[in-house]
C-alpha cells in the first residue's frame, strides 16, 4: 500500500511540475490601502487588507495593536479577566489525506457584576486557525457546515487554490464564528469544534512522508454593547497561556513521492501517454476509413 501511495503522489508531482503556467496561479490577496478596521465581519479580512501573505509576527502584531488594544472603553480596566480559558484539547481525527482537527475549549469564568448591563445577549467566539502550508480547508465544504448550523459563519483567507501542491502554495487561515450567550460564558462552559482539512501533494523526499505541524488556535470573544457609543464592540482575547493545553502541537504525516522513483514514474507516465495517443489515432483512422 505504501508503494502505491508513493507512486500516486509522485505521479501528481510530475503532472504539476510539467503543467505550463502553474507557478503563476497562486492565489494572492489584493493589497488595499484603506485603514484596518476590526469592525469588519471577519478579522482576517482586515488583516489581508494590509498584508499580502500570512506571517506569524505580522498577525500577532495585528491582533495586539489593531484588534484588542483599547477596544472596550465602556468596561472596567480589568475587563480582560471576564472570560479565561481553563483547558484546550486538540487532536487529529480520521485517516488518509482527508482529516479533521478536533478542538475542545473549556472556559473558566470570573463574574463581573456589570457585564450583563453592558453587553447585549449576542457574543461571538472567534477561532482563528493558522494552517501550515501542507494542508488546506475547502471553502465550499465549510459553507455546507454553516448551512447545517455547525458554525454561525466561517471563511478561508490566504491561498485558497485547492489544486496546488504544497511546494507552490502559500499558507491559509480559517476564521470560525460561533454565536454564544454571554450569560452562559459566566459559568464553566465547554465548546467543541471539528474542522475538516485536506492534505496537499507534498514535495519529493527520501522517506515517502512529509510532516506538517499545527499550533494552538487563536481565540477571541466579540460582544456588542447596549450603550450608544462609537465603540460598540468589545473584544476579549483568550490567552492560551492561561490554559492547560493538551495536544498543542498536532503532527500530520502525509505520504509523498520518493526521489529515487522519479525516473521510473517519469518513464511509465510518458509511455502510458504515448500508448494512449497512438491508440486514439489508430482507432480514429480505422473508424473513419
PDB file of C-alpha atoms in Angstrom:
ATOM      1  CA  UNK A   1       0.000   0.000   0.000  1.00  0.00           C
ATOM      2  CA  UNK A   2       2.860   2.399   0.860  1.00  0.00           C
ATOM      3  CA  UNK A   3       4.412   1.825  -2.586  1.00  0.00           C
ATOM      4  CA  UNK A   4       1.088   2.600  -4.316  1.00  0.00           C
ATOM      5  CA  UNK A   5       0.645   5.809  -2.300  1.00  0.00           C
ATOM      6  CA  UNK A   6       4.176   6.911  -3.120  1.00  0.00           C
ATOM      7  CA  UNK A   7       3.578   6.200  -6.826  1.00  0.00           C
ATOM      8  CA  UNK A   8       0.331   8.210  -6.848  1.00  0.00           C
ATOM      9  CA  UNK A   9       1.860  11.209  -5.092  1.00  0.00           C
ATOM     10  CA  UNK A  10       4.950  11.104  -7.277  1.00  0.00           C
ATOM     11  CA  UNK A  11       2.790  10.978 -10.404  1.00  0.00           C
ATOM     12  CA  UNK A  12       0.892  14.032  -9.155  1.00  0.00           C
ATOM     13  CA  UNK A  13       4.167  15.849  -8.570  1.00  0.00           C
ATOM     14  CA  UNK A  14       5.319  15.127 -12.130  1.00  0.00           C
ATOM     15  CA  UNK A  15       1.982  16.345 -13.517  1.00  0.00           C
ATOM     16  CA  UNK A  16       2.119  19.615 -11.574  1.00  0.00           C
ATOM     17  CA  UNK A  17       5.749  20.210 -12.477  1.00  0.00           C
ATOM     18  CA  UNK A  18       5.121  19.716 -16.178  1.00  0.00           C
ATOM     19  CA  UNK A  19       1.953  21.837 -16.303  1.00  0.00           C
ATOM     20  CA  UNK A  20       2.625  25.213 -18.019  1.00  0.00           C
ATOM     21  CA  UNK A  21       1.951  28.353 -16.028  1.00  0.00           C
ATOM     22  CA  UNK A  22       1.234  26.536 -12.769  1.00  0.00           C
ATOM     23  CA  UNK A  23       3.752  28.665 -10.889  1.00  0.00           C
ATOM     24  CA  UNK A  24       1.747  31.768 -11.742  1.00  0.00           C
ATOM     25  CA  UNK A  25      -1.596  30.506 -10.454  1.00  0.00           C
ATOM     26  CA  UNK A  26      -1.024  31.284  -6.770  1.00  0.00           C
ATOM     27  CA  UNK A  27      -3.978  32.966  -5.117  1.00  0.00           C
ATOM     28  CA  UNK A  28      -2.685  36.275  -3.707  1.00  0.00           C
ATOM     29  CA  UNK A  29      -4.937  38.758  -1.896  1.00  0.00           C
ATOM     30  CA  UNK A  30      -5.062  42.229  -3.426  1.00  0.00           C
ATOM     31  CA  UNK A  31      -3.337  44.925  -1.385  1.00  0.00           C
ATOM     32  CA  UNK A  32      -5.653  47.626  -0.135  1.00  0.00           C
ATOM     33  CA  UNK A  33      -4.525  50.943   1.286  1.00  0.00           C
ATOM     34  CA  UNK A  34      -7.618  51.507   3.414  1.00  0.00           C
ATOM     35  CA  UNK A  35      -7.210  51.567   7.168  1.00  0.00           C
ATOM     36  CA  UNK A  36      -7.580  48.273   9.007  1.00  0.00           C
ATOM     37  CA  UNK A  37     -10.905  48.070  10.759  1.00  0.00           C
ATOM     38  CA  UNK A  38     -11.523  45.177  13.151  1.00  0.00           C
ATOM     39  CA  UNK A  39     -15.217  46.026  12.840  1.00  0.00           C
ATOM     40  CA  UNK A  40     -15.261  44.055   9.590  1.00  0.00           C
ATOM     41  CA  UNK A  41     -17.313  40.907   9.705  1.00  0.00           C
ATOM     42  CA  UNK A  42     -14.131  38.830   9.581  1.00  0.00           C
ATOM     43  CA  UNK A  43     -10.984  39.937  11.376  1.00  0.00           C
ATOM     44  CA  UNK A  44      -8.762  38.195   8.834  1.00  0.00           C
ATOM     45  CA  UNK A  45     -10.280  40.312   6.070  1.00  0.00           C
ATOM     46  CA  UNK A  46      -8.907  43.340   7.894  1.00  0.00           C
ATOM     47  CA  UNK A  47      -5.529  41.630   8.160  1.00  0.00           C
ATOM     48  CA  UNK A  48      -5.381  40.833   4.427  1.00  0.00           C
ATOM     49  CA  UNK A  49      -6.417  44.386   3.570  1.00  0.00           C
ATOM     50  CA  UNK A  50      -2.934  45.328   4.762  1.00  0.00           C
ATOM     51  CA  UNK A  51      -0.817  42.188   4.231  1.00  0.00           C
ATOM     52  CA  UNK A  52      -0.326  40.034   1.145  1.00  0.00           C
ATOM     53  CA  UNK A  53       0.618  36.790   2.907  1.00  0.00           C
ATOM     54  CA  UNK A  54       0.360  35.309   6.375  1.00  0.00           C
ATOM     55  CA  UNK A  55       3.384  35.841   8.611  1.00  0.00           C
ATOM     56  CA  UNK A  56       3.041  34.939  12.276  1.00  0.00           C
ATOM     57  CA  UNK A  57       4.778  38.081  13.527  1.00  0.00           C
ATOM     58  CA  UNK A  58       2.549  40.351  11.387  1.00  0.00           C
ATOM     59  CA  UNK A  59      -0.563  38.539  12.572  1.00  0.00           C
ATOM     60  CA  UNK A  60       0.379  38.768  16.243  1.00  0.00           C
ATOM     61  CA  UNK A  61       1.077  42.490  15.897  1.00  0.00           C
ATOM     62  CA  UNK A  62      -2.256  42.929  14.136  1.00  0.00           C
ATOM     63  CA  UNK A  63      -4.175  41.254  16.971  1.00  0.00           C
ATOM     64  CA  UNK A  64      -2.390  43.101  19.770  1.00  0.00           C
ATOM     65  CA  UNK A  65      -2.252  46.546  18.154  1.00  0.00           C
ATOM     66  CA  UNK A  66      -5.312  46.709  15.896  1.00  0.00           C
ATOM     67  CA  UNK A  67      -7.893  44.401  17.434  1.00  0.00           C
ATOM     68  CA  UNK A  68      -7.651  44.103  21.212  1.00  0.00           C
ATOM     69  CA  UNK A  69      -5.945  47.400  22.021  1.00  0.00           C
ATOM     70  CA  UNK A  70      -8.374  49.887  23.557  1.00  0.00           C
ATOM     71  CA  UNK A  71     -11.490  48.343  22.042  1.00  0.00           C
ATOM     72  CA  UNK A  72     -13.608  48.129  25.145  1.00  0.00           C
ATOM     73  CA  UNK A  73     -13.562  51.501  26.885  1.00  0.00           C
ATOM     74  CA  UNK A  74     -17.074  51.004  28.264  1.00  0.00           C
ATOM     75  CA  UNK A  75     -15.907  48.166  30.541  1.00  0.00           C
ATOM     76  CA  UNK A  76     -13.748  48.460  33.672  1.00  0.00           C
ATOM     77  CA  UNK A  77      -9.969  48.228  33.415  1.00  0.00           C
ATOM     78  CA  UNK A  78      -9.984  44.540  34.400  1.00  0.00           C
ATOM     79  CA  UNK A  79     -12.399  43.500  31.638  1.00  0.00           C
ATOM     80  CA  UNK A  80      -9.819  41.085  30.223  1.00  0.00           C
ATOM     81  CA  UNK A  81     -10.455  38.838  33.228  1.00  0.00           C
ATOM     82  CA  UNK A  82     -14.127  38.283  32.405  1.00  0.00           C
ATOM     83  CA  UNK A  83     -13.541  35.058  30.473  1.00  0.00           C
ATOM     84  CA  UNK A  84     -10.461  32.926  30.724  1.00  0.00           C
ATOM     85  CA  UNK A  85      -9.541  29.551  29.295  1.00  0.00           C
ATOM     86  CA  UNK A  86      -9.315  26.509  31.519  1.00  0.00           C
ATOM     87  CA  UNK A  87      -8.322  23.731  29.090  1.00  0.00           C
ATOM     88  CA  UNK A  88      -7.659  23.289  25.375  1.00  0.00           C
ATOM     89  CA  UNK A  89      -7.628  19.764  23.991  1.00  0.00           C
ATOM     90  CA  UNK A  90      -6.583  19.159  20.385  1.00  0.00           C
ATOM     91  CA  UNK A  91      -6.303  16.030  18.290  1.00  0.00           C
ATOM     92  CA  UNK A  92      -6.326  14.882  14.689  1.00  0.00           C
ATOM     93  CA  UNK A  93      -9.139  12.535  13.666  1.00  0.00           C
ATOM     94  CA  UNK A  94      -9.698  10.453  10.545  1.00  0.00           C
ATOM     95  CA  UNK A  95      -7.262   8.747   8.198  1.00  0.00           C
ATOM     96  CA  UNK A  96      -5.547   9.325   4.878  1.00  0.00           C
ATOM     97  CA  UNK A  97      -5.431  12.699   3.134  1.00  0.00           C
ATOM     98  CA  UNK A  98      -8.777  13.956   4.475  1.00  0.00           C
ATOM     99  CA  UNK A  99      -8.799  14.504   8.220  1.00  0.00           C
ATOM    100  CA  UNK A 100     -10.229  16.842  10.859  1.00  0.00           C
ATOM    101  CA  UNK A 101      -8.731  18.888  13.660  1.00  0.00           C
ATOM    102  CA  UNK A 102     -10.839  18.497  16.792  1.00  0.00           C
ATOM    103  CA  UNK A 103     -10.673  21.248  19.424  1.00  0.00           C
ATOM    104  CA  UNK A 104     -12.313  21.167  22.860  1.00  0.00           C
ATOM    105  CA  UNK A 105     -12.298  24.547  24.637  1.00  0.00           C
ATOM    106  CA  UNK A 106     -13.128  24.790  28.335  1.00  0.00           C
ATOM    107  CA  UNK A 107     -13.763  28.176  29.939  1.00  0.00           C
ATOM    108  CA  UNK A 108     -13.254  29.305  33.479  1.00  0.00           C
ATOM    109  CA  UNK A 109     -15.153  32.437  34.451  1.00  0.00           C
ATOM    110  CA  UNK A 110     -14.680  35.419  36.677  1.00  0.00           C
ATOM    111  CA  UNK A 111     -18.009  37.005  37.442  1.00  0.00           C
ATOM    112  CA  UNK A 112     -18.298  40.700  36.613  1.00  0.00           C
ATOM    113  CA  UNK A 113     -21.451  42.233  38.051  1.00  0.00           C
ATOM    114  CA  UNK A 114     -21.789  44.968  35.452  1.00  0.00           C
ATOM    115  CA  UNK A 115     -21.222  42.687  32.469  1.00  0.00           C
ATOM    116  CA  UNK A 116     -24.874  41.857  31.833  1.00  0.00           C
ATOM    117  CA  UNK A 117     -25.733  45.561  31.935  1.00  0.00           C
ATOM    118  CA  UNK A 118     -23.132  46.490  29.325  1.00  0.00           C
ATOM    119  CA  UNK A 119     -23.344  43.632  26.858  1.00  0.00           C
ATOM    120  CA  UNK A 120     -26.183  42.571  24.622  1.00  0.00           C
ATOM    121  CA  UNK A 121     -27.292  38.959  24.548  1.00  0.00           C
ATOM    122  CA  UNK A 122     -25.185  38.220  21.474  1.00  0.00           C
ATOM    123  CA  UNK A 123     -21.484  37.387  21.519  1.00  0.00           C
ATOM    124  CA  UNK A 124     -19.293  35.529  19.073  1.00  0.00           C
ATOM    125  CA  UNK A 125     -16.453  33.185  19.815  1.00  0.00           C
ATOM    126  CA  UNK A 126     -13.899  33.699  17.041  1.00  0.00           C
ATOM    127  CA  UNK A 127     -11.442  30.870  16.413  1.00  0.00           C
ATOM    128  CA  UNK A 128      -8.581  31.544  14.006  1.00  0.00           C
ATOM    129  CA  UNK A 129      -6.693  28.541  12.669  1.00  0.00           C
ATOM    130  CA  UNK A 130      -3.382  29.456  11.006  1.00  0.00           C
ATOM    131  CA  UNK A 131      -2.825  26.429   8.787  1.00  0.00           C
ATOM    132  CA  UNK A 132       0.607  25.132   7.746  1.00  0.00           C
ATOM    133  CA  UNK A 133       1.344  25.218   4.019  1.00  0.00           C
ATOM    134  CA  UNK A 134       0.940  21.458   3.580  1.00  0.00           C
ATOM    135  CA  UNK A 135      -2.825  21.423   4.186  1.00  0.00           C
ATOM    136  CA  UNK A 136      -5.897  23.407   3.151  1.00  0.00           C
ATOM    137  CA  UNK A 137      -9.563  23.841   4.007  1.00  0.00           C
ATOM    138  CA  UNK A 138     -12.195  23.644   1.285  1.00  0.00           C
ATOM    139  CA  UNK A 139     -14.346  26.836   1.430  1.00  0.00           C
ATOM    140  CA  UNK A 140     -17.270  25.106  -0.298  1.00  0.00           C
ATOM    141  CA  UNK A 141     -17.242  22.240   2.203  1.00  0.00           C
ATOM    142  CA  UNK A 142     -17.126  24.696   5.103  1.00  0.00           C
ATOM    143  CA  UNK A 143     -20.107  26.654   3.766  1.00  0.00           C
ATOM    144  CA  UNK A 144     -22.147  23.444   3.864  1.00  0.00           C
ATOM    145  CA  UNK A 145     -21.344  23.241   7.589  1.00  0.00           C
ATOM    146  CA  UNK A 146     -22.628  26.807   8.033  1.00  0.00           C
ATOM    147  CA  UNK A 147     -25.865  25.906   6.227  1.00  0.00           C
ATOM    148  CA  UNK A 148     -26.260  22.920   8.568  1.00  0.00           C
ATOM    149  CA  UNK A 149     -25.820  25.169  11.610  1.00  0.00           C
ATOM    150  CA  UNK A 150     -22.498  23.687  12.725  1.00  0.00           C
ATOM    151  CA  UNK A 151     -20.903  27.173  12.640  1.00  0.00           C
ATOM    152  CA  UNK A 152     -22.603  30.551  12.607  1.00  0.00           C
ATOM    153  CA  UNK A 153     -20.124  31.710   9.960  1.00  0.00           C
ATOM    154  CA  UNK A 154     -16.744  30.719   8.545  1.00  0.00           C
ATOM    155  CA  UNK A 155     -14.298  31.892   5.884  1.00  0.00           C
ATOM    156  CA  UNK A 156     -10.930  30.943   4.413  1.00  0.00           C
ATOM    157  CA  UNK A 157      -8.266  33.561   3.664  1.00  0.00           C
ATOM    158  CA  UNK A 158      -4.867  33.443   2.013  1.00  0.00           C
ATOM    159  CA  UNK A 159      -4.099  30.855  -0.630  1.00  0.00           C
ATOM    160  CA  UNK A 160      -7.435  29.250  -1.487  1.00  0.00           C
ATOM    161  CA  UNK A 161      -6.296  27.453  -4.653  1.00  0.00           C
ATOM    162  CA  UNK A 162      -7.273  23.877  -3.852  1.00  0.00           C
ATOM    163  CA  UNK A 163      -5.288  22.274  -6.673  1.00  0.00           C
ATOM    164  CA  UNK A 164      -1.768  23.477  -5.890  1.00  0.00           C
ATOM    165  CA  UNK A 165       0.819  21.183  -4.294  1.00  0.00           C
ATOM    166  CA  UNK A 166       2.461  22.330  -1.074  1.00  0.00           C
ATOM    167  CA  UNK A 167       5.668  23.497  -2.759  1.00  0.00           C
ATOM    168  CA  UNK A 168       3.737  26.010  -4.909  1.00  0.00           C
ATOM    169  CA  UNK A 169       1.220  27.220  -2.343  1.00  0.00           C
ATOM    170  CA  UNK A 170       1.161  29.781   0.464  1.00  0.00           C
ATOM    171  CA  UNK A 171      -0.375  29.404   3.900  1.00  0.00           C
ATOM    172  CA  UNK A 172      -4.072  29.926   4.508  1.00  0.00           C
ATOM    173  CA  UNK A 173      -6.198  30.843   7.513  1.00  0.00           C
ATOM    174  CA  UNK A 174      -9.638  29.661   8.611  1.00  0.00           C
ATOM    175  CA  UNK A 175     -11.756  32.009  10.736  1.00  0.00           C
ATOM    176  CA  UNK A 176     -14.641  30.349  12.583  1.00  0.00           C
ATOM    177  CA  UNK A 177     -17.514  32.237  14.215  1.00  0.00           C
ATOM    178  CA  UNK A 178     -19.775  30.681  16.856  1.00  0.00           C
ATOM    179  CA  UNK A 179     -22.641  32.636  18.426  1.00  0.00           C
ATOM    180  CA  UNK A 180     -22.652  32.282  22.215  1.00  0.00           C
ATOM    181  CA  UNK A 181     -24.731  33.696  25.064  1.00  0.00           C
ATOM    182  CA  UNK A 182     -22.535  35.852  27.373  1.00  0.00           C
ATOM    183  CA  UNK A 183     -24.558  34.645  30.357  1.00  0.00           C
ATOM    184  CA  UNK A 184     -23.515  31.066  29.580  1.00  0.00           C
ATOM    185  CA  UNK A 185     -19.874  32.113  29.430  1.00  0.00           C
ATOM    186  CA  UNK A 186     -20.076  33.418  33.007  1.00  0.00           C
ATOM    187  CA  UNK A 187     -20.051  29.820  34.220  1.00  0.00           C
ATOM    188  CA  UNK A 188     -17.805  26.875  33.244  1.00  0.00           C
ATOM    189  CA  UNK A 189     -18.572  26.079  29.604  1.00  0.00           C
ATOM    190  CA  UNK A 190     -17.267  23.604  27.016  1.00  0.00           C
ATOM    191  CA  UNK A 191     -17.235  24.270  23.272  1.00  0.00           C
ATOM    192  CA  UNK A 192     -16.096  21.688  20.709  1.00  0.00           C
ATOM    193  CA  UNK A 193     -15.302  22.180  17.024  1.00  0.00           C
ATOM    194  CA  UNK A 194     -14.327  19.855  14.174  1.00  0.00           C
ATOM    195  CA  UNK A 195     -12.522  21.475  11.242  1.00  0.00           C
ATOM    196  CA  UNK A 196     -12.215  19.272   8.104  1.00  0.00           C
ATOM    197  CA  UNK A 197      -8.874  19.625   6.319  1.00  0.00           C
ATOM    198  CA  UNK A 198      -7.190  18.118   3.284  1.00  0.00           C
ATOM    199  CA  UNK A 199      -3.551  17.369   2.538  1.00  0.00           C
ATOM    200  CA  UNK A 200      -1.816  18.930  -0.443  1.00  0.00           C
ATOM    201  CA  UNK A 201       0.560  16.942  -2.630  1.00  0.00           C
ATOM    202  CA  UNK A 202       3.943  17.125  -0.949  1.00  0.00           C
ATOM    203  CA  UNK A 203       7.465  17.697  -2.221  1.00  0.00           C
ATOM    204  CA  UNK A 204       9.585  14.663  -3.070  1.00  0.00           C
ATOM    205  CA  UNK A 205      11.847  13.354  -0.322  1.00  0.00           C
ATOM    206  CA  UNK A 206      13.760  10.243   0.700  1.00  0.00           C
ATOM    207  CA  UNK A 207      11.303   8.830   3.260  1.00  0.00           C
ATOM    208  CA  UNK A 208       7.999   8.921   1.378  1.00  0.00           C
ATOM    209  CA  UNK A 209       6.357  11.131   4.028  1.00  0.00           C
ATOM    210  CA  UNK A 210       6.203  14.835   4.841  1.00  0.00           C
ATOM    211  CA  UNK A 211       5.351  16.217   8.267  1.00  0.00           C
ATOM    212  CA  UNK A 212       3.145  19.240   8.956  1.00  0.00           C
ATOM    213  CA  UNK A 213       2.594  20.599  12.443  1.00  0.00           C
ATOM    214  CA  UNK A 214      -0.319  22.596  13.870  1.00  0.00           C
ATOM    215  CA  UNK A 215      -0.105  25.030  16.747  1.00  0.00           C
ATOM    216  CA  UNK A 216      -2.937  26.014  19.070  1.00  0.00           C
ATOM    217  CA  UNK A 217      -5.607  28.286  17.517  1.00  0.00           C
ATOM    218  CA  UNK A 218      -6.068  31.974  18.329  1.00  0.00           C
ATOM    219  CA  UNK A 219      -9.326  32.743  20.117  1.00  0.00           C
ATOM    220  CA  UNK A 220     -11.247  35.929  20.832  1.00  0.00           C
ATOM    221  CA  UNK A 221     -14.720  36.792  22.057  1.00  0.00           C
ATOM    222  CA  UNK A 222     -16.506  39.729  20.409  1.00  0.00           C
ATOM    223  CA  UNK A 223     -19.604  41.161  22.054  1.00  0.00           C
ATOM    224  CA  UNK A 224     -21.778  44.148  21.186  1.00  0.00           C
ATOM    225  CA  UNK A 225     -22.696  46.675  23.850  1.00  0.00           C
ATOM    226  CA  UNK A 226     -26.075  48.252  24.571  1.00  0.00           C
ATOM    227  CA  UNK A 227     -24.562  51.701  25.058  1.00  0.00           C
ATOM    228  CA  UNK A 228     -24.934  54.086  22.119  1.00  0.00           C
ATOM    229  CA  UNK A 229     -21.224  54.827  21.816  1.00  0.00           C
ATOM    230  CA  UNK A 230     -18.889  54.933  18.857  1.00  0.00           C
ATOM    231  CA  UNK A 231     -17.008  51.872  20.049  1.00  0.00           C
ATOM    232  CA  UNK A 232     -19.895  49.411  20.179  1.00  0.00           C
ATOM    233  CA  UNK A 233     -17.854  46.173  20.136  1.00  0.00           C
ATOM    234  CA  UNK A 234     -15.854  44.630  22.943  1.00  0.00           C
ATOM    235  CA  UNK A 235     -13.059  42.177  22.150  1.00  0.00           C
ATOM    236  CA  UNK A 236     -11.681  39.728  24.681  1.00  0.00           C
ATOM    237  CA  UNK A 237      -8.529  37.889  23.700  1.00  0.00           C
ATOM    238  CA  UNK A 238      -8.444  34.418  25.231  1.00  0.00           C
ATOM    239  CA  UNK A 239      -4.871  33.847  26.369  1.00  0.00           C
ATOM    240  CA  UNK A 240      -3.623  30.327  25.649  1.00  0.00           C
ATOM    241  CA  UNK A 241      -1.014  30.729  28.370  1.00  0.00           C
ATOM    242  CA  UNK A 242      -3.784  30.698  30.998  1.00  0.00           C
ATOM    243  CA  UNK A 243      -4.987  27.235  29.970  1.00  0.00           C
ATOM    244  CA  UNK A 244      -3.858  23.655  30.278  1.00  0.00           C
ATOM    245  CA  UNK A 245      -3.125  22.741  26.662  1.00  0.00           C
ATOM    246  CA  UNK A 246      -3.275  19.108  25.575  1.00  0.00           C
ATOM    247  CA  UNK A 247      -2.091  18.267  22.058  1.00  0.00           C
ATOM    248  CA  UNK A 248      -0.830  21.793  21.424  1.00  0.00           C
ATOM    249  CA  UNK A 249       1.367  20.581  18.552  1.00  0.00           C
ATOM    250  CA  UNK A 250      -0.501  18.190  16.286  1.00  0.00           C
ATOM    251  CA  UNK A 251       1.643  16.342  13.753  1.00  0.00           C
ATOM    252  CA  UNK A 252       0.241  15.024  10.453  1.00  0.00           C
ATOM    253  CA  UNK A 253       2.450  12.687   8.417  1.00  0.00           C
ATOM    254  CA  UNK A 254       1.406  12.990   4.778  1.00  0.00           C
ATOM    255  CA  UNK A 255       2.525  10.478   2.085  1.00  0.00           C
ATOM    256  CA  UNK A 256       4.767  11.939  -0.611  1.00  0.00           C
ATOM    257  CA  UNK A 257       6.742  10.772  -3.614  1.00  0.00           C
ATOM    258  CA  UNK A 258      10.235   9.325  -3.209  1.00  0.00           C
ATOM    259  CA  UNK A 259      13.150  10.905  -5.067  1.00  0.00           C
ATOM    260  CA  UNK A 260      14.642   7.664  -6.316  1.00  0.00           C
ATOM    261  CA  UNK A 261      11.357   6.749  -8.032  1.00  0.00           C
ATOM    262  CA  UNK A 262      11.364   9.851 -10.271  1.00  0.00           C
ATOM    263  CA  UNK A 263      12.969   8.108 -13.252  1.00  0.00           C
ATOM    264  CA  UNK A 264      10.601   5.130 -13.099  1.00  0.00           C
ATOM    265  CA  UNK A 265       7.453   7.245 -12.712  1.00  0.00           C
ATOM    266  CA  UNK A 266       8.500   9.628 -15.496  1.00  0.00           C
ATOM    267  CA  UNK A 267       9.164   6.704 -17.857  1.00  0.00           C
ATOM    268  CA  UNK A 268       5.886   4.974 -17.034  1.00  0.00           C
ATOM    269  CA  UNK A 269       3.944   8.243 -17.383  1.00  0.00           C
ATOM    270  CA  UNK A 270       5.499   9.070 -20.764  1.00  0.00           C
ATOM    271  CA  UNK A 271       4.953   5.512 -22.044  1.00  0.00           C
ATOM    272  CA  UNK A 272       1.321   5.453 -20.920  1.00  0.00           C
ATOM    273  CA  UNK A 273       0.646   8.830 -22.536  1.00  0.00           C
ATOM    274  CA  UNK A 274       2.320   7.765 -25.780  1.00  0.00           C
ATOM    275  CA  UNK A 275       0.423   4.461 -25.979  1.00  0.00           C
ATOM    276  CA  UNK A 276      -2.885   6.214 -25.231  1.00  0.00           C
ATOM    277  CA  UNK A 277      -2.251   8.740 -28.007  1.00  0.00           C
ATOM    278  CA  UNK A 278      -1.321   6.030 -30.506  1.00  0.00           C
ATOM    279  CA  UNK A 279      -4.408   4.029 -29.566  1.00  0.00           C
ATOM    280  CA  UNK A 280      -6.677   7.033 -30.171  1.00  0.00           C
ATOM    281  CA  UNK A 281      -5.012   7.803 -33.508  1.00  0.00           C
ATOM    282  CA  UNK A 282      -5.224   4.200 -34.731  1.00  0.00           C
ATOM    283  CA  UNK A 283      -8.834   3.858 -33.603  1.00  0.00           C
ATOM    284  CA  UNK A 284      -9.753   7.104 -35.351  1.00  0.00           C
ATOM    285  CA  UNK A 285      -8.116   6.010 -38.623  1.00  0.00           C
ATOM    286  CA  UNK A 286      -9.833   2.656 -38.514  1.00  0.00           C
ATOM    287  CA  UNK A 287     -13.231   4.179 -37.709  1.00  0.00           C
ATOM    288  CA  UNK A 288     -13.161   6.885 -40.413  1.00  0.00           C
ATOM    289  CA  UNK A 289     -11.542   4.928 -43.267  1.00  0.00           C
TER     290      UNK A 289
END
